[in-house]
Amino acid sequence: MKTWEFKMESTPSIISEKLNSSLESFNGFVFNIKNDKKNSISFKIHKRLQYAWYIIYHNNVIVNGRLGGTETKNATKVEITFKQHFLWKLVIFTHLFLGFGFIIALIANNNTNIAIYTFAAVLIAIGVFLWSKLQKKYNRNVQEYKNLISEILDL
């Protein structure tokens, strides 16, 4: 999870209206707004899933944000967090857990079946490969969201 914080010279309601109007025009994003507390607004952005396999390519980052007031009346503190989608974490940890589980079971039973060791090694390799590729894609997508939000809010 990555966090991005900055201050803007505007009220939270104006910033949320600006984000909402801009992201609605893209028609590929889901933008949810909630009023949390007095003068505080939270929002959530993620790409719209049109097909089930889109989660693999498009929807691996979820953006949660909070617009809060500061001591000055015309300033807003913006806190945005970027999280990797839970299903991707589940896929990676399942591969790693199954691979290590097979190896532990084989060692506990004193089994010397090379095919099962190979299968376990392949599962672990797939988990490590997915983890490395998804971390690169996650970092790239976080930067894309930062650029998009910066363009919308004129940072």
GROMACS .gro file of N, CA and C in nm:
model
  465
    1MET      N    1   0.084  -0.116   0.000
    1MET     CA    2   0.000   0.000   0.000
    1MET      C    3   0.090   0.124   0.000
    2LYS      N    4   0.058   0.216  -0.087
    2LYS     CA    5   0.131   0.341  -0.097
    2LYS      C    6   0.038   0.456  -0.061
    3THR      N    7   0.096   0.558   0.002
    3THR     CA    8   0.019   0.675   0.043
    3THR      C    9   0.075   0.799  -0.024
    4TRP      N   10  -0.015   0.886  -0.065
    4TRP     CA   11   0.021   1.012  -0.128
    4TRP      C   12  -0.057   1.122  -0.058
    5GLU      N   13   0.012   1.219  -0.005
    5GLU     CA   14  -0.052   1.329   0.067
    5GLU      C   15  -0.008   1.463   0.009
    6PHE      N   16  -0.103   1.556   0.002
    6PHE     CA   17  -0.072   1.692  -0.041
    6PHE      C   18  -0.183   1.784   0.005
    7LYS      N   19  -0.159   1.915  -0.002
    7LYS     CA   20  -0.259   2.015   0.035
    7LYS      C   21  -0.298   2.095  -0.087
    8MET      N   22  -0.424   2.135  -0.090
    8MET     CA   23  -0.476   2.216  -0.200
    8MET      C   24  -0.544   2.339  -0.145
    9GLU      N   25  -0.546   2.444  -0.224
    9GLU     CA   26  -0.611   2.569  -0.186
    9GLU      C   27  -0.755   2.570  -0.237
   10SER      N   28  -0.838   2.483  -0.180
   10SER     CA   29  -0.978   2.475  -0.219
   10SER      C   30  -1.053   2.399  -0.110
   11THR      N   31  -1.185   2.402  -0.114
   11THR     CA   32  -1.263   2.330  -0.013
   11THR      C   33  -1.281   2.185  -0.056
   12PRO      N   34  -1.306   2.093   0.038
   12PRO     CA   35  -1.325   1.951   0.003
   12PRO      C   36  -1.441   1.928  -0.094
   13SER      N   37  -1.549   2.002  -0.079
   13SER     CA   38  -1.664   1.981  -0.168
   13SER      C   39  -1.631   2.020  -0.312
   14ILE      N   40  -1.554   2.125  -0.332
   14ILE     CA   41  -1.517   2.167  -0.468
   14ILE      C   42  -1.423   2.064  -0.530
   15ILE      N   43  -1.330   2.014  -0.452
   15ILE     CA   44  -1.237   1.912  -0.503
   15ILE      C   45  -1.312   1.785  -0.541
   16SER      N   46  -1.407   1.742  -0.456
   16SER     CA   47  -1.482   1.619  -0.487
   16SER      C   48  -1.569   1.637  -0.610
   17GLU      N   49  -1.628   1.755  -0.627
   17GLU     CA   50  -1.708   1.781  -0.747
   17GLU      C   51  -1.620   1.779  -0.873
   18LYS      N   52  -1.500   1.834  -0.861
   18LYS     CA   53  -1.408   1.835  -0.974
   18LYS      C   54  -1.367   1.693  -1.013
   19LEU      N   55  -1.334   1.611  -0.912
   19LEU     CA   56  -1.298   1.471  -0.939
   19LEU      C   57  -1.416   1.395  -1.000
   20ASN      N   58  -1.534   1.415  -0.941
   20ASN     CA   59  -1.652   1.343  -0.989
   20ASN      C   60  -1.686   1.379  -1.132
   21SER      N   61  -1.687   1.507  -1.165
   21SER     CA   62  -1.722   1.547  -1.301
   21SER      C   63  -1.619   1.500  -1.403
   22SER      N   64  -1.491   1.502  -1.365
   22SER     CA   65  -1.387   1.459  -1.458
   22SER      C   66  -1.387   1.309  -1.479
   23LEU      N   67  -1.405   1.232  -1.372
   23LEU     CA   68  -1.400   1.087  -1.386
   23LEU      C   69  -1.527   1.029  -1.447
   24GLU      N   70  -1.640   1.100  -1.434
   24GLU     CA   71  -1.762   1.054  -1.501
   24GLU      C   72  -1.748   1.063  -1.652
   25SER      N   73  -1.674   1.161  -1.699
   25SER     CA   74  -1.660   1.179  -1.843
   25SER      C   75  -1.572   1.070  -1.905
   26PHE      N   76  -1.485   1.006  -1.826
   26PHE     CA   77  -1.401   0.898  -1.880
   26PHE      C   78  -1.483   0.772  -1.907
   27ASN      N   79  -1.587   0.748  -1.830
   27ASN     CA   80  -1.678   0.635  -1.846
   27ASN      C   81  -1.608   0.500  -1.833
   28GLY      N   82  -1.492   0.494  -1.772
   28GLY     CA   83  -1.424   0.369  -1.750
   28GLY      C   84  -1.391   0.350  -1.603
   29PHE      N   85  -1.430   0.449  -1.520
   29PHE     CA   86  -1.397   0.446  -1.379
   29PHE      C   87  -1.523   0.440  -1.294
   30VAL      N   88  -1.509   0.380  -1.178
   30VAL     CA   89  -1.613   0.385  -1.076
   30VAL      C   90  -1.563   0.481  -0.969
   31PHE      N   91  -1.643   0.581  -0.938
   31PHE     CA   92  -1.605   0.683  -0.841
   31PHE      C   93  -1.715   0.693  -0.737
   32ASN      N   94  -1.685   0.656  -0.613
   32ASN     CA   95  -1.782   0.660  -0.504
   32ASN      C   96  -1.738   0.766  -0.403
   33ILE      N   97  -1.834   0.848  -0.359
   33ILE     CA   98  -1.806   0.954  -0.262
   33ILE      C   99  -1.894   0.932  -0.139
   34LYS      N  100  -1.832   0.950  -0.021
   34LYS     CA  101  -1.906   0.945   0.105
   34LYS      C  102  -1.863   1.062   0.193
   35ASN      N  103  -1.960   1.125   0.259
   35ASN     CA  104  -1.929   1.227   0.358
   35ASN      C  105  -1.908   1.157   0.491
   36ASP      N  106  -1.785   1.159   0.540
   36ASP     CA  107  -1.753   1.088   0.663
   36ASP      C  108  -1.790   1.168   0.787
   37LYS      N  109  -1.721   1.275   0.806
   37LYS     CA  110  -1.739   1.358   0.925
   37LYS      C  111  -1.766   1.500   0.882
   38LYS      N  112  -1.768   1.586   0.980
   38LYS     CA  113  -1.786   1.727   0.950
   38LYS      C  114  -1.668   1.775   0.865
   39ASN      N  115  -1.697   1.824   0.746
   39ASN     CA  116  -1.597   1.879   0.655
   39ASN      C  117  -1.492   1.775   0.611
   40SER      N  118  -1.532   1.649   0.602
   40SER     CA  119  -1.442   1.543   0.556
   40SER      C  120  -1.517   1.456   0.456
   41ILE      N  121  -1.452   1.427   0.345
   41ILE     CA  122  -1.513   1.348   0.238
   41ILE      C  123  -1.417   1.236   0.202
   42SER      N  124  -1.469   1.113   0.189
   42SER     CA  125  -1.385   1.002   0.142
   42SER      C  126  -1.434   0.958   0.005
   43PHE      N  127  -1.342   0.906  -0.074
   43PHE     CA  128  -1.379   0.860  -0.207
   43PHE      C  129  -1.299   0.735  -0.241
   44LYS      N  130  -1.349   0.664  -0.340
   44LYS     CA  131  -1.287   0.540  -0.386
   44LYS      C  132  -1.293   0.540  -0.539
   45ILE      N  133  -1.179   0.507  -0.601
   45ILE     CA  134  -1.171   0.503  -0.748
   45ILE      C  135  -1.115   0.367  -0.789
   46HIS      N  136  -1.176   0.305  -0.886
   46HIS     CA  137  -1.118   0.188  -0.951
   46HIS      C  138  -1.177   0.178  -1.090
   47LYS      N  139  -1.110   0.105  -1.174
   47LYS     CA  140  -1.156   0.090  -1.311
   47LYS      C  141  -1.275  -0.005  -1.315
   48ARG      N  142  -1.367   0.026  -1.403
   48ARG     CA  143  -1.489  -0.053  -1.415
   48ARG      C  144  -1.458  -0.187  -1.479
   49LEU      N  145  -1.513  -0.294  -1.422
   49LEU     CA  146  -1.497  -0.428  -1.478
   49LEU      C  147  -1.611  -0.456  -1.574
   50GLN      N  148  -1.578  -0.473  -1.700
   50GLN     CA  149  -1.679  -0.508  -1.797
   50GLN      C  150  -1.684  -0.658  -1.820
   51TYR      N  151  -1.570  -0.722  -1.808
   51TYR     CA  152  -1.561  -0.866  -1.824
   51TYR      C  153  -1.477  -0.921  -1.709
   52ALA      N  154  -1.496  -1.048  -1.677
   52ALA     CA  155  -1.427  -1.107  -1.561
   52ALA      C  156  -1.276  -1.105  -1.577
   53TRP      N  157  -1.226  -1.121  -1.697
   53TRP     CA  158  -1.080  -1.127  -1.716
   53TRP      C  159  -1.016  -0.988  -1.711
   54TYR      N  160  -1.097  -0.882  -1.703
   54TYR     CA  161  -1.040  -0.748  -1.692
   54TYR      C  162  -0.965  -0.728  -1.561
   55ILE      N  163  -0.999  -0.806  -1.459
   55ILE     CA  164  -0.927  -0.789  -1.333
   55ILE      C  165  -0.780  -0.820  -1.352
   56ILE      N  166  -0.747  -0.904  -1.447
   56ILE     CA  167  -0.607  -0.938  -1.473
   56ILE      C  168  -0.534  -0.818  -1.532
   57TYR      N  169  -0.599  -0.745  -1.620
   57TYR     CA  170  -0.530  -0.640  -1.692
   57TYR      C  171  -0.554  -0.500  -1.638
   58HIS      N  172  -0.674  -0.472  -1.592
   58HIS     CA  173  -0.709  -0.334  -1.563
   58HIS      C  174  -0.728  -0.301  -1.416
   59ASN      N  175  -0.788  -0.389  -1.341
   59ASN     CA  176  -0.838  -0.351  -1.210
   59ASN      C  177  -0.753  -0.409  -1.097
   60ASN      N  178  -0.625  -0.386  -1.100
   60ASN     CA  179  -0.543  -0.441  -0.993
   60ASN      C  180  -0.505  -0.337  -0.889
   61VAL      N  181  -0.549  -0.211  -0.904
   61VAL     CA  182  -0.522  -0.107  -0.806
   61VAL      C  183  -0.655  -0.043  -0.765
   62ILE      N  184  -0.672  -0.028  -0.635
   62ILE     CA  185  -0.789   0.041  -0.580
   62ILE      C  186  -0.738   0.166  -0.509
   63VAL      N  187  -0.799   0.278  -0.542
   63VAL     CA  188  -0.757   0.407  -0.488
   63VAL      C  189  -0.860   0.452  -0.384
   64ASN      N  190  -0.814   0.471  -0.260
   64ASN     CA  191  -0.898   0.526  -0.154
   64ASN      C  192  -0.843   0.663  -0.118
   65GLY      N  193  -0.932   0.760  -0.106
   65GLY     CA  194  -0.887   0.894  -0.075
   65GLY      C  195  -0.972   0.959   0.031
   66ARG      N  196  -0.916   1.060   0.091
   66ARG     CA  197  -0.986   1.133   0.196
   66ARG      C  198  -0.953   1.281   0.181
   67LEU      N  199  -1.057   1.362   0.179
   67LEU     CA  200  -1.042   1.507   0.170
   67LEU      C  201  -1.083   1.565   0.305
   68GLY      N  202  -0.988   1.622   0.374
   68GLY     CA  203  -1.017   1.677   0.506
   68GLY      C  204  -0.979   1.822   0.515
   69GLY      N  205  -1.047   1.892   0.604
   69GLY     CA  206  -1.018   2.032   0.622
   69GLY      C  207  -0.891   2.053   0.704
   70THR      N  208  -0.837   2.171   0.695
   70THR     CA  209  -0.720   2.210   0.774
   70THR      C  210  -0.757   2.331   0.859
   71GLU      N  211  -0.658   2.391   0.925
   71GLU     CA  212  -0.686   2.507   1.009
   71GLU      C  213  -0.733   2.626   0.927
   72THR      N  214  -0.680   2.640   0.808
   72THR     CA  215  -0.724   2.750   0.722
   72THR      C  216  -0.850   2.710   0.648
   73LYS      N  217  -0.935   2.806   0.620
   73LYS     CA  218  -1.066   2.776   0.564
   73LYS      C  219  -1.061   2.732   0.418
   74ASN      N  220  -0.971   2.786   0.340
   74ASN     CA  221  -0.968   2.755   0.197
   74ASN      C  222  -0.863   2.651   0.162
   75ALA      N  223  -0.824   2.567   0.255
   75ALA     CA  224  -0.724   2.465   0.226
   75ALA      C  225  -0.781   2.328   0.260
   76THR      N  226  -0.735   2.228   0.186
   76THR     CA  227  -0.781   2.091   0.205
   76THR      C  228  -0.661   1.998   0.206
   77LYS      N  229  -0.661   1.908   0.301
   77LYS     CA  230  -0.556   1.806   0.307
   77LYS      C  231  -0.610   1.683   0.233
   78VAL      N  232  -0.538   1.640   0.132
   78VAL     CA  233  -0.578   1.526   0.050
   78VAL      C  234  -0.486   1.409   0.082
   79GLU      N  235  -0.545   1.298   0.124
   79GLU     CA  236  -0.471   1.174   0.151
   79GLU      C  237  -0.524   1.066   0.058
   80ILE      N  238  -0.436   1.010  -0.023
   80ILE     CA  239  -0.476   0.907  -0.119
   80ILE      C  240  -0.391   0.784  -0.094
   81THR      N  241  -0.455   0.668  -0.083
   81THR     CA  242  -0.383   0.542  -0.067
   81THR      C  243  -0.412   0.453  -0.188
   82PHE      N  244  -0.311   0.382  -0.230
   82PHE     CA  245  -0.321   0.291  -0.344
   82PHE      C  246  -0.299   0.149  -0.291
   83LYS      N  247  -0.398   0.063  -0.312
   83LYS     CA  248  -0.388  -0.075  -0.265
   83LYS      C  249  -0.399  -0.170  -0.383
   84GLN      N  250  -0.328  -0.280  -0.373
   84GLN     CA  251  -0.338  -0.384  -0.474
   84GLN      C  252  -0.465  -0.464  -0.446
   85HIS      N  253  -0.532  -0.507  -0.551
   85HIS     CA  254  -0.658  -0.579  -0.537
   85HIS      C  255  -0.637  -0.708  -0.459
   86PHE      N  256  -0.733  -0.739  -0.372
   86PHE     CA  257  -0.725  -0.857  -0.285
   86PHE      C  258  -0.713  -0.988  -0.364
   87LEU      N  259  -0.782  -0.999  -0.475
   87LEU     CA  260  -0.778  -1.124  -0.552
   87LEU      C  261  -0.638  -1.155  -0.604
   88TRP      N  262  -0.562  -1.051  -0.640
   88TRP     CA  263  -0.425  -1.076  -0.685
   88TRP      C  264  -0.338  -1.127  -0.572
   89LYS      N  265  -0.355  -1.071  -0.453
   89LYS     CA  266  -0.280  -1.120  -0.339
   89LYS      C  267  -0.316  -1.265  -0.310
   90LEU      N  268  -0.444  -1.297  -0.324
   90LEU     CA  269  -0.490  -1.434  -0.300
   90LEU      C  270  -0.428  -1.531  -0.400
   91VAL      N  271  -0.421  -1.494  -0.526
   91VAL     CA  272  -0.361  -1.581  -0.628
   91VAL      C  273  -0.213  -1.606  -0.598
   92ILE      N  274  -0.141  -1.501  -0.564
   92ILE     CA  275   0.003  -1.516  -0.537
   92ILE      C  276   0.027  -1.602  -0.414
   93PHE      N  277  -0.042  -1.573  -0.305
   93PHE     CA  278  -0.019  -1.649  -0.182
   93PHE      C  279  -0.068  -1.793  -0.194
   94THR      N  280  -0.169  -1.818  -0.275
   94THR     CA  281  -0.215  -1.956  -0.296
   94THR      C  282  -0.107  -2.038  -0.365
   95HIS      N  283  -0.045  -1.982  -0.468
   95HIS     CA  284   0.063  -2.054  -0.536
   95HIS      C  285   0.179  -2.082  -0.441
   96LEU      N  286   0.220  -1.981  -0.367
   96LEU     CA  287   0.332  -1.999  -0.274
   96LEU      C  288   0.297  -2.098  -0.163
   97PHE      N  289   0.178  -2.087  -0.108
   97PHE     CA  290   0.137  -2.175   0.001
   97PHE      C  291   0.128  -2.321  -0.045
   98LEU      N  292   0.069  -2.342  -0.161
   98LEU     CA  293   0.059  -2.480  -0.213
   98LEU      C  294   0.197  -2.538  -0.244
   99GLY      N  295   0.284  -2.459  -0.303
   99GLY     CA  296   0.418  -2.507  -0.335
   99GLY      C  297   0.496  -2.546  -0.210
  100PHE      N  298   0.498  -2.456  -0.112
  100PHE     CA  299   0.569  -2.487   0.012
  100PHE      C  300   0.499  -2.599   0.089
  101GLY      N  301   0.367  -2.606   0.079
  101GLY     CA  302   0.293  -2.715   0.145
  101GLY      C  303   0.330  -2.850   0.087
  102PHE      N  304   0.341  -2.859  -0.043
  102PHE     CA  305   0.384  -2.985  -0.106
  102PHE      C  306   0.524  -3.024  -0.061
  103ILE      N  307   0.614  -2.928  -0.058
  103ILE     CA  308   0.752  -2.959  -0.017
  103ILE      C  309   0.756  -3.004   0.128
  104ILE      N  310   0.684  -2.938   0.216
  104ILE     CA  311   0.682  -2.978   0.357
  104ILE      C  312   0.621  -3.116   0.373
  105ALA      N  313   0.514  -3.144   0.299
  105ALA     CA  314   0.451  -3.276   0.308
  105ALA      C  315   0.545  -3.385   0.257
  106LEU      N  316   0.618  -3.358   0.152
  106LEU     CA  317   0.711  -3.456   0.098
  106LEU      C  318   0.826  -3.482   0.196
  107ILE      N  319   0.877  -3.376   0.254
  107ILE     CA  320   0.986  -3.393   0.350
  107ILE      C  321   0.938  -3.468   0.474
  108ALA      N  322   0.817  -3.439   0.520
  108ALA     CA  323   0.763  -3.504   0.639
  108ALA      C  324   0.739  -3.653   0.616
  109ASN      N  325   0.708  -3.692   0.494
  109ASN     CA  326   0.681  -3.833   0.462
  109ASN      C  327   0.804  -3.905   0.409
  110ASN      N  328   0.916  -3.839   0.402
  110ASN     CA  329   1.039  -3.896   0.347
  110ASN      C  330   1.017  -3.953   0.207
  111ASN      N  331   0.941  -3.879   0.127
  111ASN     CA  332   0.910  -3.921  -0.009
  111ASN      C  333   1.015  -3.864  -0.104
  112THR      N  334   1.060  -3.943  -0.198
  112THR     CA  335   1.162  -3.898  -0.294
  112THR      C  336   1.108  -3.890  -0.436
  113ASN      N  337   0.980  -3.867  -0.450
  113ASN     CA  338   0.918  -3.857  -0.581
  113ASN      C  339   0.957  -3.723  -0.645
  114ILE      N  340   1.039  -3.730  -0.748
  114ILE     CA  341   1.091  -3.612  -0.814
  114ILE      C  342   0.980  -3.533  -0.883
  115ALA      N  343   0.878  -3.599  -0.935
  115ALA     CA  344   0.770  -3.531  -1.006
  115ALA      C  345   0.695  -3.436  -0.913
  116ILE      N  346   0.671  -3.477  -0.792
  116ILE     CA  347   0.598  -3.390  -0.699
  116ILE      C  348   0.687  -3.274  -0.654
  117TYR      N  349   0.817  -3.299  -0.634
  117TYR     CA  350   0.909  -3.190  -0.603
  117TYR      C  351   0.913  -3.090  -0.718
  118THR      N  352   0.913  -3.139  -0.839
  118THR     CA  353   0.915  -3.051  -0.955
  118THR      C  354   0.786  -2.969  -0.962
  119PHE      N  355   0.672  -3.036  -0.937
  119PHE     CA  356   0.543  -2.966  -0.937
  119PHE      C  357   0.542  -2.857  -0.830
  120ALA      N  358   0.592  -2.886  -0.712
  120ALA     CA  359   0.598  -2.787  -0.604
  120ALA      C  360   0.690  -2.671  -0.642
  121ALA      N  361   0.803  -2.701  -0.704
  121ALA     CA  362   0.896  -2.596  -0.745
  121ALA      C  363   0.833  -2.508  -0.853
  122VAL      N  364   0.757  -2.568  -0.943
  122VAL     CA  365   0.689  -2.490  -1.047
  122VAL      C  366   0.584  -2.399  -0.984
  123LEU      N  367   0.509  -2.447  -0.886
  123LEU     CA  368   0.410  -2.363  -0.818
  123LEU      C  369   0.477  -2.244  -0.749
  124ILE      N  370   0.587  -2.270  -0.683
  124ILE     CA  371   0.659  -2.162  -0.616
  124ILE      C  372   0.714  -2.064  -0.719
  125ALA      N  373   0.767  -2.115  -0.828
  125ALA     CA  374   0.822  -2.028  -0.934
  125ALA      C  375   0.711  -1.941  -0.994
  126ILE      N  376   0.593  -1.999  -1.016
  126ILE     CA  377   0.481  -1.920  -1.069
  126ILE      C  378   0.443  -1.810  -0.970
  127GLY      N  379   0.438  -1.844  -0.841
  127GLY     CA  380   0.405  -1.743  -0.740
  127GLY      C  381   0.505  -1.630  -0.736
  128VAL      N  382   0.633  -1.662  -0.742
  128VAL     CA  383   0.737  -1.559  -0.739
  128VAL      C  384   0.733  -1.476  -0.868
  129PHE      N  385   0.713  -1.540  -0.981
  129PHE     CA  386   0.704  -1.470  -1.109
  129PHE      C  387   0.586  -1.374  -1.110
  130LEU      N  388   0.468  -1.422  -1.067
  130LEU     CA  389   0.350  -1.336  -1.061
  130LEU      C  390   0.372  -1.218  -0.966
  131TRP      N  391   0.435  -1.246  -0.853
  131TRP     CA  392   0.458  -1.141  -0.756
  131TRP      C  393   0.547  -1.031  -0.815
  132SER      N  394   0.655  -1.071  -0.882
  132SER     CA  395   0.746  -0.970  -0.939
  132SER      C  396   0.679  -0.891  -1.051
  133LYS      N  397   0.607  -0.959  -1.139
  133LYS     CA  398   0.540  -0.890  -1.250
  133LYS      C  399   0.430  -0.797  -1.200
  134LEU      N  400   0.354  -0.843  -1.100
  134LEU     CA  401   0.245  -0.762  -1.050
  134LEU      C  402   0.295  -0.641  -0.970
  135GLN      N  403   0.410  -0.653  -0.907
  135GLN     CA  404   0.465  -0.538  -0.837
  135GLN      C  405   0.506  -0.429  -0.938
  136LYS      N  406   0.562  -0.470  -1.049
  136LYS     CA  407   0.598  -0.373  -1.153
  136LYS      C  408   0.473  -0.307  -1.211
  137LYS      N  409   0.370  -0.388  -1.239
  137LYS     CA  410   0.246  -0.335  -1.294
  137LYS      C  411   0.176  -0.245  -1.192
  138TYR      N  412   0.181  -0.285  -1.065
  138TYR     CA  413   0.122  -0.205  -0.958
  138TYR      C  414   0.189  -0.068  -0.950
  139ASN      N  415   0.321  -0.064  -0.952
  139ASN     CA  416   0.393   0.063  -0.947
  139ASN      C  417   0.363   0.150  -1.068
  140ARG      N  418   0.352   0.088  -1.184
  140ARG     CA  419   0.319   0.162  -1.307
  140ARG      C  420   0.177   0.220  -1.298
  141ASN      N  421   0.081   0.139  -1.248
  141ASN     CA  422  -0.057   0.186  -1.237
  141ASN      C  423  -0.072   0.295  -1.132
  142VAL      N  424   0.004   0.286  -1.022
  142VAL     CA  425   0.001   0.392  -0.921
  142VAL      C  426   0.047   0.523  -0.982
  143GLN      N  427   0.152   0.518  -1.062
  143GLN     CA  428   0.202   0.640  -1.127
  143GLN      C  429   0.099   0.694  -1.226
  144GLU      N  430   0.028   0.606  -1.297
  144GLU     CA  431  -0.076   0.651  -1.389
  144GLU      C  432  -0.190   0.721  -1.314
  145TYR      N  433  -0.231   0.663  -1.200
  145TYR     CA  434  -0.336   0.727  -1.119
  145TYR      C  435  -0.288   0.862  -1.065
  146LYS      N  436  -0.164   0.869  -1.021
  146LYS     CA  437  -0.111   0.997  -0.973
  146LYS      C  438  -0.112   1.102  -1.083
  147ASN      N  439  -0.073   1.063  -1.204
  147ASN     CA  440  -0.075   1.156  -1.317
  147ASN      C  441  -0.217   1.201  -1.349
  148LEU      N  442  -0.312   1.107  -1.346
  148LEU     CA  443  -0.452   1.138  -1.376
  148LEU      C  444  -0.508   1.236  -1.273
  149ILE      N  445  -0.485   1.207  -1.145
  149ILE     CA  446  -0.536   1.293  -1.039
  149ILE      C  447  -0.467   1.430  -1.046
  150SER      N  448  -0.339   1.432  -1.075
  150SER     CA  449  -0.266   1.560  -1.087
  150SER      C  450  -0.322   1.643  -1.200
  151GLU      N  451  -0.355   1.582  -1.312
  151GLU     CA  452  -0.413   1.657  -1.424
  151GLU      C  453  -0.550   1.708  -1.390
  152ILE      N  454  -0.631   1.628  -1.321
  152ILE     CA  455  -0.766   1.670  -1.286
  152ILE      C  456  -0.764   1.786  -1.186
  153LEU      N  457  -0.678   1.776  -1.087
  153LEU     CA  458  -0.674   1.878  -0.981
  153LEU      C  459  -0.577   1.991  -1.010
  154ASP      N  460  -0.512   1.990  -1.124
  154ASP     CA  461  -0.415   2.094  -1.165
  154ASP      C  462  -0.305   2.113  -1.062
  155LEU      N  463  -0.238   2.003  -1.028
  155LEU     CA  464  -0.127   2.011  -0.932
  155LEU      C  465   0.001   2.048  -1.002
   0.00000   0.00000   0.00000
